[in-house]
């Protein structure tokens, strides 16, 4: 029953009580301040301001860049310059991750398989020796993965990519051992984090033991819980609404980090036009770890 105060009852209150009563009942309603979440632009500015001047100077030399992190358990996304999250680009050596999973599942390679060095001298000294799948991944040995592509074959490669939903790969008999490096194959940062999140949670439609193996060979020995792969593609200019001539450099760092029961998949892509900023290769990983630490995801 609602409370009803009888006016006649006021005559029994002393003067001090009357003043207190009317003081309480006549207080104006004060709106509580609303804490607004920072805008995307404010978040980006805060992060960039947290970086060293040297790091900011390197980023300023890029044509554009984007970074996305994704927690599949909470469906949370954070990142920088979201206009780039859905813009595709050449996968380059990030394809070595699904490539390994397809090869293991097809039975044409295992963790003890040796890829023999042909004797051809390559500019990257790490390629000039025999490799296992793990060491080939560590040095991103293109000739080794070209051997693997030919063992897998066109039909199994196409079927594997389709099952994994790894971007839009343009695979034919003519480019079977180069399609991830040149041509029309493309994947977006959003597609990269979806792929990596499924690998982290072992949700790909491939045997768990093979997903375990791939996760193991992309583990970062210096940071427990971090699993990642770099990629660097050089392609003629394409897309992004301009007509600048020259060569585009796509620098990727993709993977996932797990700690305290949480999973964060990430994809960073740097794009340079012709001239590369100093330390372009290292910058891919550095800026990603900076961002994970900024959000206190990585210690």
XYZ file of C-alpha atoms in Angstrom:
299
model
C 0.000 0.000 0.000
C 1.517 3.398 -0.937
C 2.488 5.676 1.909
C 0.194 8.728 2.306
C 1.248 11.517 4.581
C -1.764 13.233 6.145
C -1.387 17.003 6.155
C -3.260 17.126 9.475
C -0.401 15.250 11.042
C 1.929 18.205 10.474
C 0.407 20.071 13.440
C 1.942 17.521 15.792
C 5.504 18.128 14.443
C 7.732 20.676 16.172
C 8.975 23.615 14.080
C 12.441 22.077 13.600
C 10.819 18.882 12.355
C 8.662 20.788 9.884
C 11.677 22.599 8.463
C 13.592 19.337 8.111
C 10.633 17.635 6.437
C 10.150 20.320 3.798
C 13.905 20.586 3.257
C 14.089 16.868 2.424
C 11.035 16.812 0.189
C 12.002 19.883 -1.820
C 15.552 18.870 -2.814
C 16.091 19.284 -6.590
C 16.920 16.128 -8.559
C 20.558 16.207 -9.672
C 21.418 14.155 -12.745
C 24.314 11.791 -12.211
C 27.237 12.379 -14.564
C 27.419 9.871 -17.412
C 30.839 8.419 -18.133
C 31.025 8.301 -21.893
C 33.258 5.709 -23.480
C 36.105 7.261 -25.467
C 35.519 7.500 -29.191
C 37.542 5.458 -31.663
C 39.584 8.553 -32.521
C 40.269 9.254 -28.848
C 41.377 5.655 -28.271
C 43.736 5.838 -31.250
C 45.194 9.143 -30.081
C 45.733 7.806 -26.563
C 47.574 4.757 -27.871
C 49.732 6.694 -30.326
C 50.641 9.197 -27.614
C 51.835 6.291 -25.466
C 54.457 5.352 -28.066
C 57.977 6.663 -28.343
C 58.583 9.494 -30.851
C 60.731 7.092 -32.884
C 57.901 4.567 -33.154
C 55.402 7.246 -34.164
C 57.804 8.562 -36.794
C 58.084 5.113 -38.387
C 54.316 4.675 -38.461
C 53.904 8.105 -40.050
C 55.943 6.927 -43.049
C 53.467 4.159 -43.898
C 50.892 4.420 -46.665
C 48.358 3.116 -44.175
C 48.069 0.496 -41.487
C 45.526 -1.232 -39.332
C 45.423 -3.415 -36.240
C 42.642 -5.614 -34.915
C 42.396 -7.765 -31.795
C 39.457 -10.065 -31.132
C 38.335 -12.082 -28.118
C 36.134 -14.950 -29.419
C 34.869 -15.763 -25.921
C 33.389 -12.313 -25.303
C 33.010 -11.297 -28.972
C 35.019 -8.171 -28.141
C 36.894 -6.245 -30.821
C 39.429 -3.494 -30.302
C 41.839 -1.953 -32.705
C 43.179 0.906 -34.733
C 41.938 2.385 -37.995
C 38.954 0.038 -38.469
C 38.429 1.143 -42.066
C 41.180 -1.355 -42.893
C 39.769 -4.332 -40.983
C 37.770 -5.568 -43.954
C 40.108 -4.468 -46.753
C 41.898 -7.502 -48.217
C 45.513 -7.871 -49.214
C 47.988 -10.546 -50.262
C 48.469 -13.069 -47.393
C 52.180 -13.620 -48.055
C 53.794 -15.925 -45.489
C 50.842 -15.824 -43.099
C 49.511 -18.520 -45.420
C 52.157 -20.893 -44.074
C 49.907 -21.481 -41.045
C 46.883 -22.916 -42.917
C 49.359 -24.427 -45.398
C 50.912 -26.499 -42.598
C 47.523 -27.569 -41.268
C 46.413 -28.727 -44.711
C 49.680 -30.608 -45.265
C 49.547 -32.374 -41.898
C 45.909 -33.345 -42.363
C 46.590 -34.623 -45.879
C 49.310 -36.886 -44.478
C 52.013 -35.586 -46.832
C 54.122 -34.132 -44.005
C 54.692 -34.625 -40.279
C 56.843 -32.911 -37.681
C 59.797 -35.182 -38.506
C 59.654 -34.684 -42.292
C 62.804 -33.137 -43.742
C 62.665 -30.677 -46.622
C 66.038 -31.131 -48.356
C 67.920 -28.055 -49.478
C 68.374 -28.063 -53.250
C 71.807 -26.462 -53.068
C 70.594 -23.233 -54.637
C 71.976 -20.197 -52.810
C 69.295 -17.866 -51.491
C 69.706 -14.312 -50.243
C 68.282 -15.366 -46.870
C 70.960 -17.597 -45.356
C 68.443 -19.440 -43.207
C 66.954 -21.016 -46.321
C 70.259 -22.584 -47.364
C 69.943 -25.831 -45.399
C 67.596 -28.725 -44.761
C 64.516 -27.998 -42.681
C 61.742 -29.651 -40.711
C 58.274 -28.134 -40.770
C 59.002 -26.294 -37.510
C 62.331 -24.798 -38.588
C 60.923 -23.953 -42.020
C 58.190 -21.986 -40.256
C 60.708 -20.211 -38.027
C 62.727 -18.856 -40.954
C 59.696 -18.613 -43.261
C 61.418 -20.827 -45.835
C 59.560 -20.227 -49.091
C 61.287 -23.073 -51.026
C 60.261 -25.550 -48.295
C 56.617 -24.543 -48.459
C 56.722 -24.634 -52.239
C 57.803 -28.270 -51.944
C 54.917 -28.850 -49.549
C 52.415 -27.217 -51.908
C 53.406 -29.568 -54.712
C 53.031 -32.572 -52.391
C 49.557 -31.459 -51.329
C 48.414 -30.923 -54.907
C 45.816 -28.629 -56.418
C 42.609 -30.430 -55.408
C 43.550 -30.925 -51.751
C 44.882 -27.377 -51.465
C 41.684 -25.865 -52.851
C 39.509 -28.071 -50.644
C 41.583 -27.288 -47.553
C 41.424 -23.529 -48.051
C 37.673 -23.735 -48.563
C 37.200 -25.689 -45.314
C 39.304 -23.187 -43.394
C 37.618 -20.085 -44.854
C 41.033 -18.492 -45.219
C 40.223 -15.414 -47.257
C 39.864 -15.713 -51.004
C 42.770 -17.663 -52.420
C 43.241 -17.738 -56.191
C 44.735 -21.208 -56.744
C 45.403 -22.919 -60.058
C 47.760 -25.535 -61.441
C 49.927 -22.727 -62.803
C 50.405 -20.922 -59.472
C 50.102 -23.774 -56.961
C 53.479 -22.997 -55.383
C 53.281 -19.181 -55.509
C 49.600 -18.180 -55.088
C 50.066 -16.838 -51.547
C 53.008 -14.647 -52.609
C 51.809 -13.031 -55.836
C 48.625 -12.705 -57.838
C 45.041 -12.196 -56.745
C 44.901 -14.143 -53.463
C 43.596 -11.897 -50.690
C 42.621 -11.923 -47.038
C 41.485 -9.180 -44.669
C 42.560 -8.586 -41.056
C 39.058 -9.600 -39.926
C 39.412 -12.941 -41.732
C 42.878 -13.405 -40.229
C 41.623 -13.009 -36.654
C 38.708 -15.359 -37.292
C 41.115 -18.006 -38.580
C 43.503 -17.524 -35.655
C 40.734 -17.544 -33.052
C 39.528 -20.909 -34.343
C 43.065 -22.276 -34.270
C 43.519 -21.066 -30.692
C 40.322 -22.831 -29.607
C 40.944 -25.866 -31.877
C 37.705 -25.240 -33.765
C 38.898 -25.843 -37.323
C 37.388 -28.867 -39.124
C 40.697 -30.749 -38.969
C 42.042 -33.250 -36.417
C 42.888 -31.606 -33.095
C 46.329 -33.223 -33.057
C 47.245 -31.366 -36.249
C 45.937 -28.076 -34.875
C 48.041 -28.745 -31.763
C 51.094 -29.267 -33.971
C 50.568 -26.045 -35.913
C 50.023 -24.085 -32.703
C 53.261 -25.542 -31.361
C 55.390 -24.566 -34.349
C 54.191 -20.952 -34.327
C 54.694 -20.522 -30.556
C 56.932 -17.620 -29.534
C 59.572 -19.073 -27.177
C 60.155 -15.671 -25.563
C 56.522 -14.978 -24.613
C 54.503 -17.877 -23.148
C 50.996 -17.981 -24.594
C 51.906 -16.082 -27.765
C 51.552 -17.872 -31.115
C 52.147 -15.873 -34.274
C 53.408 -15.651 -37.841
C 54.794 -12.795 -39.876
C 54.227 -12.137 -43.557
C 55.738 -9.733 -46.071
C 54.276 -9.439 -49.535
C 55.519 -7.242 -52.351
C 52.952 -6.572 -55.035
C 52.298 -3.923 -57.679
C 50.056 -1.122 -56.464
C 46.421 -2.141 -56.101
C 43.256 -0.848 -54.503
C 42.653 1.714 -51.779
C 41.114 4.208 -54.191
C 44.215 5.880 -55.589
C 46.417 5.435 -58.619
C 49.942 5.784 -57.308
C 52.482 3.801 -59.333
C 55.050 1.477 -57.846
C 55.166 -1.411 -55.437
C 53.158 -2.034 -52.311
C 54.714 -3.774 -49.323
C 52.253 -5.639 -47.103
C 53.684 -6.397 -43.674
C 51.625 -8.793 -41.541
C 51.834 -10.019 -37.971
C 48.990 -12.395 -37.098
C 48.348 -14.845 -34.298
C 46.817 -15.180 -30.867
C 47.677 -14.757 -27.205
C 46.200 -16.838 -24.384
C 46.430 -16.141 -20.661
C 44.169 -16.459 -17.604
C 41.546 -18.365 -19.561
C 41.175 -15.651 -22.198
C 42.063 -15.719 -25.888
C 42.901 -12.706 -28.018
C 43.464 -13.203 -31.746
C 45.201 -10.368 -33.565
C 46.114 -9.152 -37.024
C 48.355 -6.203 -37.789
C 48.958 -5.096 -41.360
C 51.349 -2.339 -42.376
C 51.320 -1.038 -45.940
C 54.245 0.914 -47.346
C 54.363 2.466 -50.795
C 57.752 1.986 -52.485
C 59.982 3.417 -49.719
C 60.102 1.357 -46.540
C 60.450 2.938 -43.112
C 63.529 1.831 -41.205
C 62.827 -1.321 -39.245
C 59.685 -2.200 -41.231
C 60.081 -5.938 -40.546
C 60.409 -5.528 -36.772
C 57.689 -2.861 -36.609
C 54.956 -5.418 -37.399
C 55.505 -7.295 -34.157
C 56.557 -4.297 -32.066
C 53.386 -2.294 -32.650
C 51.195 -5.344 -31.978
C 52.850 -6.062 -28.639
C 52.689 -2.353 -27.784
C 48.931 -2.433 -28.321
C 48.387 -5.621 -26.304
C 50.377 -4.113 -23.440
C 48.536 -0.800 -23.701
C 45.310 -2.694 -22.998
C 47.017 -4.750 -20.262
C 46.342 -7.978 -22.154
C 50.053 -8.757 -22.376
C 52.236 -8.095 -19.303
